[in-house]
Structure formats: structure tokens, C-alpha cells
Short mmCIF file of C-alpha atoms in Angstrom, two decimals:
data_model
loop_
_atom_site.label_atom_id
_atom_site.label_comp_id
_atom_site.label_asym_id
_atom_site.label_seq_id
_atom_site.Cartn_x
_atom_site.Cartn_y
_atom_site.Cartn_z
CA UNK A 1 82.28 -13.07 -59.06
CA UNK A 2 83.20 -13.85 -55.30
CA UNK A 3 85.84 -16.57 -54.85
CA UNK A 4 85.52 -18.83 -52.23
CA UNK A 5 88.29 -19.20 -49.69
CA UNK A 6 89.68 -21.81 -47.39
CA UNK A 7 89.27 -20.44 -43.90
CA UNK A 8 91.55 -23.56 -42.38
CA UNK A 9 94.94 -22.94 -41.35
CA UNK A 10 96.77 -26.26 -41.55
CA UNK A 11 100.12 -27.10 -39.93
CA UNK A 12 102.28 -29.47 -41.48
CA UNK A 13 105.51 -31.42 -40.36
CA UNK A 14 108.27 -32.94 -42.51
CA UNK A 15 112.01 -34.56 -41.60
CA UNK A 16 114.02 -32.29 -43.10
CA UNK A 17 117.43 -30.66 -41.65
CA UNK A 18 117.69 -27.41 -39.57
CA UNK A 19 119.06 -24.79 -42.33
CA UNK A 20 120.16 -22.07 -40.19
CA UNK A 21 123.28 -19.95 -38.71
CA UNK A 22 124.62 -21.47 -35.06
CA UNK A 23 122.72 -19.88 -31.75
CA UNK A 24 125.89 -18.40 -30.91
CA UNK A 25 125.13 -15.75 -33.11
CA UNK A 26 122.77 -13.85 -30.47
CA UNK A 27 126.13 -12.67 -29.21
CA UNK A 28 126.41 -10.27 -31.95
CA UNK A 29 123.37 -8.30 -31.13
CA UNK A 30 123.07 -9.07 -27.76
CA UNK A 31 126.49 -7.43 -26.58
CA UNK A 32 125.10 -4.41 -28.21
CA UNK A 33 121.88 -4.16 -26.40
CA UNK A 34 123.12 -4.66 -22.62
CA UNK A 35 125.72 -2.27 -22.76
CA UNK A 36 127.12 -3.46 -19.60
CA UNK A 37 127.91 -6.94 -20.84
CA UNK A 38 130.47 -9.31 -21.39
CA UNK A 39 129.68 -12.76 -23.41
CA UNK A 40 132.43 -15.04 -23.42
CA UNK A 41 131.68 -18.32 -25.82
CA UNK A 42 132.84 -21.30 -24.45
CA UNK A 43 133.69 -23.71 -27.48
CA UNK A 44 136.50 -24.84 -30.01
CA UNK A 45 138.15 -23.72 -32.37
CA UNK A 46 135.37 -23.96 -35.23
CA UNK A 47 133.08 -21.94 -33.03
CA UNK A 48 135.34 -18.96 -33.10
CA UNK A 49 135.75 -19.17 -36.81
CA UNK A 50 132.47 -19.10 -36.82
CA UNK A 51 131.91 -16.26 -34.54
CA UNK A 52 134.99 -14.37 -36.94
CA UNK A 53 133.58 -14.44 -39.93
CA UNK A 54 130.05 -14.49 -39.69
CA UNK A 55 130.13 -10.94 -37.24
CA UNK A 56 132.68 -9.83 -39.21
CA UNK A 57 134.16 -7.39 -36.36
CA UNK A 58 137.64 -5.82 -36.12
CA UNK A 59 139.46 -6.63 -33.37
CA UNK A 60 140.65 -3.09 -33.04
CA UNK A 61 136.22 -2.30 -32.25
CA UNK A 62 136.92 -3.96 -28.84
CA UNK A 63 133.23 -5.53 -29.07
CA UNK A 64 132.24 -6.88 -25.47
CA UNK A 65 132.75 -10.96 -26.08
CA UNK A 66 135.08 -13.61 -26.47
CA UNK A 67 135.99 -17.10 -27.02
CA UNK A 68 137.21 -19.30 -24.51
CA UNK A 69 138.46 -22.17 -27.18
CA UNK A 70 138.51 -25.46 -25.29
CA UNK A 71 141.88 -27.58 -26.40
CA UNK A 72 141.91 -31.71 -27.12
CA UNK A 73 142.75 -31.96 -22.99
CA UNK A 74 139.57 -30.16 -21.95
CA UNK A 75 137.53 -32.41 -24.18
CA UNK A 76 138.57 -35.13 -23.22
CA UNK A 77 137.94 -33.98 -19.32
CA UNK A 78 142.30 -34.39 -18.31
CA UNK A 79 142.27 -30.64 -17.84
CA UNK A 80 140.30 -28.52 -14.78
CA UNK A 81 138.19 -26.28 -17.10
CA UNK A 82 137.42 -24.46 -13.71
CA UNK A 83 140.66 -23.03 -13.61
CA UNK A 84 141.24 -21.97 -17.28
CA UNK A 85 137.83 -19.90 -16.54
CA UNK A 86 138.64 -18.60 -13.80
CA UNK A 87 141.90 -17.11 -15.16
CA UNK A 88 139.69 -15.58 -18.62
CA UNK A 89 136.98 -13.81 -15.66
CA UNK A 90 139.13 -12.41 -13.92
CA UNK A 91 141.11 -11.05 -16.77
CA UNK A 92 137.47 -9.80 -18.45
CA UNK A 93 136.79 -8.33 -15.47
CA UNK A 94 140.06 -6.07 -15.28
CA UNK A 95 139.94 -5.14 -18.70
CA UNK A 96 136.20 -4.72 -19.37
CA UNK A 97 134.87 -4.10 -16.00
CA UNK A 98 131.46 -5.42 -17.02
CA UNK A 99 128.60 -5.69 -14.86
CA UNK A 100 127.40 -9.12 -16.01
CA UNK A 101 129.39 -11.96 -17.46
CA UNK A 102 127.42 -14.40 -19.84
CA UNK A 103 128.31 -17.88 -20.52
CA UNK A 104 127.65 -19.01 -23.93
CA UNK A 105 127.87 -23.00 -23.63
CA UNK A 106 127.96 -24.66 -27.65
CA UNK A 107 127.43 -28.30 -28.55
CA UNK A 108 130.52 -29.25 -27.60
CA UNK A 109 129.95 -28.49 -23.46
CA UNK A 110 126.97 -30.18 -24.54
CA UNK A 111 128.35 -32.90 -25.63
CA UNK A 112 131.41 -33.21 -23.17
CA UNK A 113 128.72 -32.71 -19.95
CA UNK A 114 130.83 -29.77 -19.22
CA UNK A 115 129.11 -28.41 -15.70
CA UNK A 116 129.22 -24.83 -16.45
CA UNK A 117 126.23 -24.30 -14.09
CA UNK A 118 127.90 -25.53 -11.30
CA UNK A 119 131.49 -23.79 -11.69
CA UNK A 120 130.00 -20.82 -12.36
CA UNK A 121 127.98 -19.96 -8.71
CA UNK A 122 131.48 -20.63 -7.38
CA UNK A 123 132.95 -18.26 -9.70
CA UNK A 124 130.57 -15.81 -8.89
CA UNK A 125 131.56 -15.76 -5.59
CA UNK A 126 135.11 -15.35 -6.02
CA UNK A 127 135.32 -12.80 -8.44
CA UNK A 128 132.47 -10.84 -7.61
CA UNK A 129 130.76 -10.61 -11.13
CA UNK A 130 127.16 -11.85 -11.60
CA UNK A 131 128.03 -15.36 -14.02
CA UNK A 132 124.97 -16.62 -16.11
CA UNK A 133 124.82 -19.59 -18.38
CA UNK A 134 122.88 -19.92 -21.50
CA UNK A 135 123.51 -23.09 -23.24
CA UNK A 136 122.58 -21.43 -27.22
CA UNK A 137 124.33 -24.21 -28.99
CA UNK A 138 123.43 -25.77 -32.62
CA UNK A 139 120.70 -28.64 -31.22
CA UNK A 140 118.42 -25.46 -31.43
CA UNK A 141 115.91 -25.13 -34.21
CA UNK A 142 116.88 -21.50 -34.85
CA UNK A 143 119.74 -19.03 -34.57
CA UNK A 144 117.07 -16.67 -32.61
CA UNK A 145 116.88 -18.91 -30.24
CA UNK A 146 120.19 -18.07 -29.09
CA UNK A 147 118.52 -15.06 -27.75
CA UNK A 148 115.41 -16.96 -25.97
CA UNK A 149 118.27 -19.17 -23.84
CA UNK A 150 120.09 -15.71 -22.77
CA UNK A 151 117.00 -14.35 -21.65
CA UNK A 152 115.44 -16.97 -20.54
CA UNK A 153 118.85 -16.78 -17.95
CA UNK A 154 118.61 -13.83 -17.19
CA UNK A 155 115.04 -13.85 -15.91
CA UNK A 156 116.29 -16.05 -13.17
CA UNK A 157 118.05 -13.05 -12.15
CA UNK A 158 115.16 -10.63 -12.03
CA UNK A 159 114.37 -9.13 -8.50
CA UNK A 160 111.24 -9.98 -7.48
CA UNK A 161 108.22 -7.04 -7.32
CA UNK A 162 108.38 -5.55 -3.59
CA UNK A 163 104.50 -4.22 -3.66
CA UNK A 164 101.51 -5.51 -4.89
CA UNK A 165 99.25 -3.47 -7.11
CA UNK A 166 97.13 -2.58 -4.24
CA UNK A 167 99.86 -1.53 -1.63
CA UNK A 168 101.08 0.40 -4.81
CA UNK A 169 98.20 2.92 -5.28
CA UNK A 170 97.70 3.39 -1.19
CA UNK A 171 101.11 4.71 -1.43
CA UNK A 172 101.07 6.83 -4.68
CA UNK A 173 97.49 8.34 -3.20
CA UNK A 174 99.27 9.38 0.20
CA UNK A 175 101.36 11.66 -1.99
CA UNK A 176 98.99 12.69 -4.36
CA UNK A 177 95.76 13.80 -3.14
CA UNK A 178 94.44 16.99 -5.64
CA UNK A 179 91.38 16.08 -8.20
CA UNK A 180 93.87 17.57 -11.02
CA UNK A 181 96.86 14.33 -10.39
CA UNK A 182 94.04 12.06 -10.89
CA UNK A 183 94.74 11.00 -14.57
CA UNK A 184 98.29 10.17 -13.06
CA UNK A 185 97.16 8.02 -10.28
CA UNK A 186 95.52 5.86 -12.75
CA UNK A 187 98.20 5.58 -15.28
CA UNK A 188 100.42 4.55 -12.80
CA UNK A 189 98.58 1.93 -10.33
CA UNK A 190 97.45 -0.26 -13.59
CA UNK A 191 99.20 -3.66 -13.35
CA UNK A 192 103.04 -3.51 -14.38
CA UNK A 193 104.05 -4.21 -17.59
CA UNK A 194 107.39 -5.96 -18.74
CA UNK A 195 108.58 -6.77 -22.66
CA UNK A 196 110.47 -8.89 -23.29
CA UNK A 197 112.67 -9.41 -26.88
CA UNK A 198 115.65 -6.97 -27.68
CA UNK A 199 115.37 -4.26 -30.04
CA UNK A 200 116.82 -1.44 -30.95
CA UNK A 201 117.05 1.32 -28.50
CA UNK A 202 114.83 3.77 -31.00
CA UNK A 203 112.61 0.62 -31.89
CA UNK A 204 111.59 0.18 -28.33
CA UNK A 205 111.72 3.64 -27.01
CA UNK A 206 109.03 4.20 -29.76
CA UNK A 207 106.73 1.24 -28.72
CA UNK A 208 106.80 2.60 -25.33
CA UNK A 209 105.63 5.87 -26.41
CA UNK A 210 102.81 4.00 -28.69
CA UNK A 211 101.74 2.41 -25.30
CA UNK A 212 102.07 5.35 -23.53
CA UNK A 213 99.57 7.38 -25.52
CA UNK A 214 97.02 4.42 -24.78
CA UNK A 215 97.62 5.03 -20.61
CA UNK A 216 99.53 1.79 -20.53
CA UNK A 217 102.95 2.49 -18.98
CA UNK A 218 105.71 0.06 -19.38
CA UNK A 219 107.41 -0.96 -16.07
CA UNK A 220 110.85 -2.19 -17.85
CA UNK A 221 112.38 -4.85 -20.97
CA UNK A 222 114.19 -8.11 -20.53
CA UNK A 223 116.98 -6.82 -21.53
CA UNK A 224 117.52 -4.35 -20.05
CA UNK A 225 120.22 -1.53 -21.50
CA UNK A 226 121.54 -2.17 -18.30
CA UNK A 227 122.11 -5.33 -16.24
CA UNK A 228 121.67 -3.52 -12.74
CA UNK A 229 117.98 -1.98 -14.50
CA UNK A 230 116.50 -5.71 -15.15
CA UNK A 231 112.79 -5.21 -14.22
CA UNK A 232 110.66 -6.65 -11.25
CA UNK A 233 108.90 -9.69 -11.82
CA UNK A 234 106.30 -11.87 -9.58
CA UNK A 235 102.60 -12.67 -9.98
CA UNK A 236 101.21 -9.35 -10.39
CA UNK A 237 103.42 -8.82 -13.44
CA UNK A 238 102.09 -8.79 -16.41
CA UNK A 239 104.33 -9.60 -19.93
CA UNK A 240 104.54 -9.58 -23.25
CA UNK A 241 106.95 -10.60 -26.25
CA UNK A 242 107.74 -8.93 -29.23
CA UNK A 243 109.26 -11.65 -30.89
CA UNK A 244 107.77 -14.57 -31.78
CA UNK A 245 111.11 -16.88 -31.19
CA UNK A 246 111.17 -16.41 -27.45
CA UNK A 247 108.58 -19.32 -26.34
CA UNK A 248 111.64 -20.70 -23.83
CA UNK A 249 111.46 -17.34 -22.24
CA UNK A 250 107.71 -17.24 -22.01
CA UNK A 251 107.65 -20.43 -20.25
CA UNK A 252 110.28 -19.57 -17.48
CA UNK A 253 108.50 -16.15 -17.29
CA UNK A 254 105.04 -17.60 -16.29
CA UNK A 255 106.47 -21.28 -14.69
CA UNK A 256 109.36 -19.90 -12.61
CA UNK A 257 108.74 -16.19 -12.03
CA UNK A 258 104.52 -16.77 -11.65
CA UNK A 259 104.04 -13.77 -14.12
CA UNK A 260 100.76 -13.23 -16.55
CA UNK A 261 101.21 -13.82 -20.41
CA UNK A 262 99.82 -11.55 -22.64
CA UNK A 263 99.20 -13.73 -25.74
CA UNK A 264 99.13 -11.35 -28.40
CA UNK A 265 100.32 -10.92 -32.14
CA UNK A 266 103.80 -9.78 -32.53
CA UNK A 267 104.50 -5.94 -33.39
CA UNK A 268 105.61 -6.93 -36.88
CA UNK A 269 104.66 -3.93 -39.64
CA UNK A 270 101.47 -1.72 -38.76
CA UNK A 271 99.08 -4.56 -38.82
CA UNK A 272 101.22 -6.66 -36.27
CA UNK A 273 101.94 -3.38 -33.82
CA UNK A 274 97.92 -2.21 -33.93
CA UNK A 275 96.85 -5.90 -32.82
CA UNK A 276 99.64 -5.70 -30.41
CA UNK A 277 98.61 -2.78 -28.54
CA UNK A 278 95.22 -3.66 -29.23
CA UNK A 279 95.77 -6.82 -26.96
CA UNK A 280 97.78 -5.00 -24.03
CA UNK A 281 94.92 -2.45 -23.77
CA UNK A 282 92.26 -5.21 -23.78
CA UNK A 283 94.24 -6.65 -20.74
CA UNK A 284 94.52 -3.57 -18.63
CA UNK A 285 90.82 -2.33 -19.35
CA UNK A 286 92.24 0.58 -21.37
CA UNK A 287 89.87 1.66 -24.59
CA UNK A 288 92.58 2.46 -27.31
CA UNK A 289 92.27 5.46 -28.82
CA UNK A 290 93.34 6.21 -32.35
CA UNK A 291 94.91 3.50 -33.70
CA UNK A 292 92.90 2.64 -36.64
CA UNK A 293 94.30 6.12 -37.90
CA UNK A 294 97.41 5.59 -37.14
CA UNK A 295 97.61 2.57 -38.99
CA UNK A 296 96.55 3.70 -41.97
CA UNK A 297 98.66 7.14 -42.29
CA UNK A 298 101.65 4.42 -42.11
CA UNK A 299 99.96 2.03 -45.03
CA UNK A 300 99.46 5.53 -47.06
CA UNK A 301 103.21 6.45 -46.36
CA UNK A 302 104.12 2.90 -47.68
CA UNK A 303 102.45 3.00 -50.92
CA UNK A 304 105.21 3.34 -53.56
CA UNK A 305 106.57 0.12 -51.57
CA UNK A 306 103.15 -1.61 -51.87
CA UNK A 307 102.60 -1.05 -55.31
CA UNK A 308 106.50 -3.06 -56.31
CA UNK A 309 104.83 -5.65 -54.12
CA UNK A 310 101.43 -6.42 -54.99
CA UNK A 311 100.37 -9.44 -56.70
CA UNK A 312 104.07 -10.90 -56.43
CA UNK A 313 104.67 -14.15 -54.67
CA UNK A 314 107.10 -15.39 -51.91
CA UNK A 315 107.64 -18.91 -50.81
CA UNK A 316 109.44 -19.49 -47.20
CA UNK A 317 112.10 -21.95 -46.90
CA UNK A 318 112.61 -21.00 -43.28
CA UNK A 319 115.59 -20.73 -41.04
CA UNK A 320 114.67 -18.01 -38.28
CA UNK A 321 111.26 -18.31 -36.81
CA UNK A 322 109.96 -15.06 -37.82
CA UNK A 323 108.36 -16.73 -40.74
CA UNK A 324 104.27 -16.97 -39.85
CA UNK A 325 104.73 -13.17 -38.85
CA UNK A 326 106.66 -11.97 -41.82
CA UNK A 327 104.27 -13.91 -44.39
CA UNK A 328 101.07 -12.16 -42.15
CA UNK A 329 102.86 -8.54 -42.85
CA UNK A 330 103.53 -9.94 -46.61
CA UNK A 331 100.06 -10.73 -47.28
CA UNK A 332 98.76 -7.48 -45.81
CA UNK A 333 101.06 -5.62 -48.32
CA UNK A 334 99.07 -7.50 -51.17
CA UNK A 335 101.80 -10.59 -51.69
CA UNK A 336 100.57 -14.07 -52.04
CA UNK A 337 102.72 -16.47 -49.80
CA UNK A 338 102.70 -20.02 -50.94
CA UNK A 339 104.02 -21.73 -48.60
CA UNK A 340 105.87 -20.92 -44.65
CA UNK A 341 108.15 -23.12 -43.61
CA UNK A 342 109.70 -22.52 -40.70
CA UNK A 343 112.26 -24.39 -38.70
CA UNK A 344 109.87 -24.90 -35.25
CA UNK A 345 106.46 -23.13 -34.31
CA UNK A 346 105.37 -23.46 -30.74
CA UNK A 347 101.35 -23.41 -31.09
CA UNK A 348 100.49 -22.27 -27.93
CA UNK A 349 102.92 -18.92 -27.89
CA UNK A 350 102.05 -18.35 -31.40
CA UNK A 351 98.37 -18.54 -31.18
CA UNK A 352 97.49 -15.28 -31.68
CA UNK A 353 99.77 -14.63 -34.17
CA UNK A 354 98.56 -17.22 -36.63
CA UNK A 355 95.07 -16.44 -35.60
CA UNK A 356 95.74 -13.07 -37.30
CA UNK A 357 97.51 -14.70 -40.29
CA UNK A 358 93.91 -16.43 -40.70
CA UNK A 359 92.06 -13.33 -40.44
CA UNK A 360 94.67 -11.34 -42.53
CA UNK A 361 93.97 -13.75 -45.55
CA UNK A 362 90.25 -13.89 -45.73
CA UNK A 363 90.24 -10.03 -45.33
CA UNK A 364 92.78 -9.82 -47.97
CA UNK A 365 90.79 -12.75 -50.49
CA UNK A 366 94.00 -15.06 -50.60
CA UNK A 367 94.15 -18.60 -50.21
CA UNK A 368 96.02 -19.04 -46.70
CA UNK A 369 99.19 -20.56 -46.82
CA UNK A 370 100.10 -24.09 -45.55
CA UNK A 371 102.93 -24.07 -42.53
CA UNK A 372 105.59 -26.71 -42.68
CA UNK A 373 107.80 -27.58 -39.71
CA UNK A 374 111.50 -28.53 -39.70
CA UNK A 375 110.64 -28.69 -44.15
CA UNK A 376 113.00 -30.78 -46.05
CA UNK A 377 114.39 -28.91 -49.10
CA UNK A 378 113.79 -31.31 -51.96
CA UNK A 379 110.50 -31.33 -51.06
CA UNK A 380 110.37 -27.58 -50.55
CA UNK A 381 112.41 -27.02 -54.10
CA UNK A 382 109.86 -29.48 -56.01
CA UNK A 383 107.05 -27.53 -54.36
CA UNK A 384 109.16 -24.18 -55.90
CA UNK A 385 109.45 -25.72 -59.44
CA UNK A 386 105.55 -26.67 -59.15
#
């Protein structure tokens, strides 16, 4: 007997409180991925508690950040912060020797209308060091987001592409003129290609490779390993997020730097990664090849897994902003997701992404889940118990 399904995808909003770890947290990750780094977390004392316990890091691991604790005299404006960070750079800078020194403001420069973006072009200047500011503080909806204000920085900072697509292939076909380079010429005058979202170094070395089998070649990541290796950007760029948390970068990317969004589904499990590449290929004109296999020798090498999960249930309280993705991936393992709540969903960056949640449910024959902003937690706990 067929079962019939609701094909609407509704979008709720409540007034519930943000549940979620402090923005600050990015640093922990972030200082990992751009090895040439130095974040220094400009805040009070509670902040560095914060930053103790929940990275957990011994101090003898000498990780690449640290906390510039503002005393009752900077709050209340009697002391020149200038100078106090001034003193901290330039120490950072002898000890660590870092290419890039990050400013991570908190809600109390927030509050306090502490001018970090103007002291630090001055400081810049003085000491030599590239000085960004990311203002990650707690009136985010997320702890990700942490990461979407850092890079949403640090594309400021990208240089700007010095030839255009065209003037690219005039100069790659001066050099390369034989019949037998002509499957190179066209995999390399395609449009360029930047990602943006940090992952780890195996994670994104393998989705390069992924693309790279489908003639798309990636021109570079925001982040970048390094700081000095951020990739060109301007209007002939075309990019692409792996994460769905980082709509604040997305907007500076195509607003400020004039690039071209590819609005795609995020590489979350097979499903996610297939629709991904899927996209990027239906962008540059590029016929993917294989992929439908390749998706399913990963869902065959998953099957113990998917047997422990289907037919259970999982209901998403939501602190991180990977929830819509997550519950798509869920549902495609066999799992029935009740409900996503999720802290903040921009519409627009997520579009594709919850137009494959849609899609993933109907093909799957489950009911598709209602999405509740910023949920309160009675409600969601009474919705639990029901």
C-alpha cells in the first residue's frame, strides 16, 4: 500500500535561547589549519577560562594563541589598550614569528566599543605583521560562526586575480602548442575555483582529487595552510563552501570581492559530496563521470553502520548549524528525523541544501521533518516526551 507523503518543507521560528559553546572556540581548530598563525583573544578573565578548559591544551604544547585578558581599567576605557597590544605583538612576534596575527574581539570589546579595527592598521605598520580582526564573540547564533567572522577577515586580505580567463589561455597556448597537451589546456583555462571552509588537510586534499578526476581543478582554500598561499579572488572567480555555517563569508565573497557563488549542497556523507561535485561540474560545463558508482561502493562499505541505524529516530535540539545537513545524511542512512532545530538557517545560502533534504525524504518514503529556528527547549523537550 503506497503512503502518501508531505512534499512541503516548512520552516519554523520560536524565542528560545542560543544553546551553544562561545565563537571563540574557532581558535582551537583554526590555529591548527593555518599553520602560520597566531590568534590572540582579546577578552577577560572568563574568556580564558573558557578557552582553558573547553580546548583542554597543555601549556607545555605551545599551541599558536593567546589571551590578552583586559583588567577593570581597560573596561572602563582609563587605560590605552593600544599600548598593552602593542607590547603582547611584538612579544608574539619574537617568540612565534608568525606570519599573520588574528584578533579575536569577544562581547566584552563589543560591549566596551573597543576600536580594535582602527589600532590595529597602525599596528600593522609598526611591527610589520599582517593584524586582522574578527569580532567571533557570544551575540553569534553558533560557535561555527566563529570560523565564518575569521574568514570572512581574511578574504579582505586576498590578492586580487592578475588575468582574466581569457588572457589566461592566450598565455598557457603560447607555451603549449602540440595536439597531445590539449586535454591540459582545457583543464587548466576553465574558470578558477576557490573553497572555502577549513578541513582537515587529508579531508580536503581528497575533495580536490574527487574534483580533479571530473577536469575541475581547484585554484586554492580560504584558509589557506599558509597565510602567504591565500588564493586570488575577483569577478572571474568562482566559489564554493563546504560548510553550511559560513553564509557571512559568502556574502563578503560575492559583495566585496565580486566573486560567483556556487550554490550547492554541502559535501556532507556520500549523498552530500556527489550533489556537491555534481553542482561544480554543472557550473564549469564539465559532464561528471562516475559518480553514481562511486557513491554507492561507499553506501556498500557502510552497511554494518546502516543496518545499527535504520528505522531509529533522532530529534535535533540544535546548537551548531550543521543540523539540516546532518539530518539529510541521517535520513539517507534510513533514520527518521523528527524534528531540526537549529540555532539560525540563512535561506538563501542554504537553498540547495534543504532542497536536497526535500528530495532525500520523498526518495527515502519519510515524512520530512519540520525546521525550527533559535527553538526554545521546553517546547523542544515536550515535543521529545510527545
Amino acid at each position: 500500500m503506497s503512503v502518501k507523503i508531505d512534499e512541503t518543507l516548512t520552516v519554523e521560528c520560536e524565542t528560545g535561547n542560543y544553546h551553544t559553546f562561545c565563537p571563540i572556540s574557532c581558535v582551537s581548530w583554526l590555529y591548527q589549519k593555518i599553520e602560520d598563525s597566531f590568534f590572540l583573544v582579546v577578552g577577560t578573565k572568563t574568556c580564558g577560562y573558557f578557552l582553558q578548559n573547553a580546548l583542554g591544551v597543555m601549556i607545555f604544547a605551545e599551541p599558536r594563541y593567546a589571551m590578552a585578558e583586559l583588567e577593570e581599567g581597560d573596561i572602563s576605557a582609563q587605560l590605552n589598550d593600544y599600548e598593552g597590544l602593542k607590547k603582547l605583538c611584538i612579544r608574539i612576534r619574537k617568540d612565534r614569528d608568525p606570519s599573520v596575527i588574528i584578533w579575536i574581539g569577544t562581547c566584552t570589546t563589543e560591549i566596551i566599543k573597543m576600536d580594535l579595527e582602527g589600532m590595529a592598521p597602525k599596528l600593522e605598520w609598526e611591527i610589520g605583521i599582517p593584524i586582522l580582526v574578527a569580532r567571533a564573540n557570544g551575540l553569534d547564533y553558533a560557535f561555527t560562526q566563529g570560523e565564518d567572522t575569521v574568514l570572512a577577515a581574511m578574504a579582505h586580505r586576498c590578492p586580487e586575480t592578475e588575468l582574466s580567463v581569457h588572457e589566461r589561455k592566450e598565455t598557457i597556448q603560447n607555451f603549449l602548442t602540440s595536439r597531445k597537451k590539449e586535454e591540459l589546456v582545457q583543464y587548466a583555462i576553465h574558470p578558477s575555483l576557490v573553497l572555502f571552509g577549513s578541513l582537515p588537510s587529508s579531508v580536503a586534499s581528497q575533495l580536490n582529487l574527487e574534483l580533479k578526476r571530473q577536469s575541475v581543478k581547484v585554484s586554492g582554500w580560504l584558509p589557506a595552510q599558509k597565510y602567504k598561499d591565500l588564493p586570488s579572488l575577483g569577478d572571474e572567480v568562482y566559489v564554493c563552501g563546504v560548510h553550511p555555517f559560513l553564509s557571512r563569508t559568502a556574502t563578503t565573497l560575492i559583495r566585496r570581492e565580486k566573486c560567483q557563488l556556487i550554490g550547492a549542497p554541502f559535501p556532507i556523507g556520500p549523498d552530500g559530496t556527489r550533489a556537491w561535485i555534481e553542482k561544480i561540474c554543472a557550473v564549469f560545463g564539465v559532464q561528471p563521470q562516475g559518480l553514481e558508482e562511486r557513491e554507492e561502493q561507499i553506501w556498500a562499505s557502510l552497511k554494518d553502520y546502516l543496518d545499527l541505524l535504520h528505522g531509529k529516530s533522532v530529534f535535533f535540539t540544535g546548537d551548531n548549524l550543521l543540523e539540516a545537513s546532518l539530518a539529510r545524511f541521517l535520513i539517507r542512512c534510513g533514520m527518521i528525523v523528527h524534528e531540526i532545530g537549529i540555532p539560525y538557517m540563512d535561506k538563501r545560502y542554504q537553498a540547495a541544501e534543504l532542497s536536497l533534504l526535500r528530495d532525500t525524504c520523498i526518495k527515502m518514503c519519510v515524512p520530512i521533518p519540520r525546521i525550527v529556528e533559535k527553538p526554545d527547549n521546553s517546547n523542544q523537550i515536550r515535543r521529545i516526551r510527545e
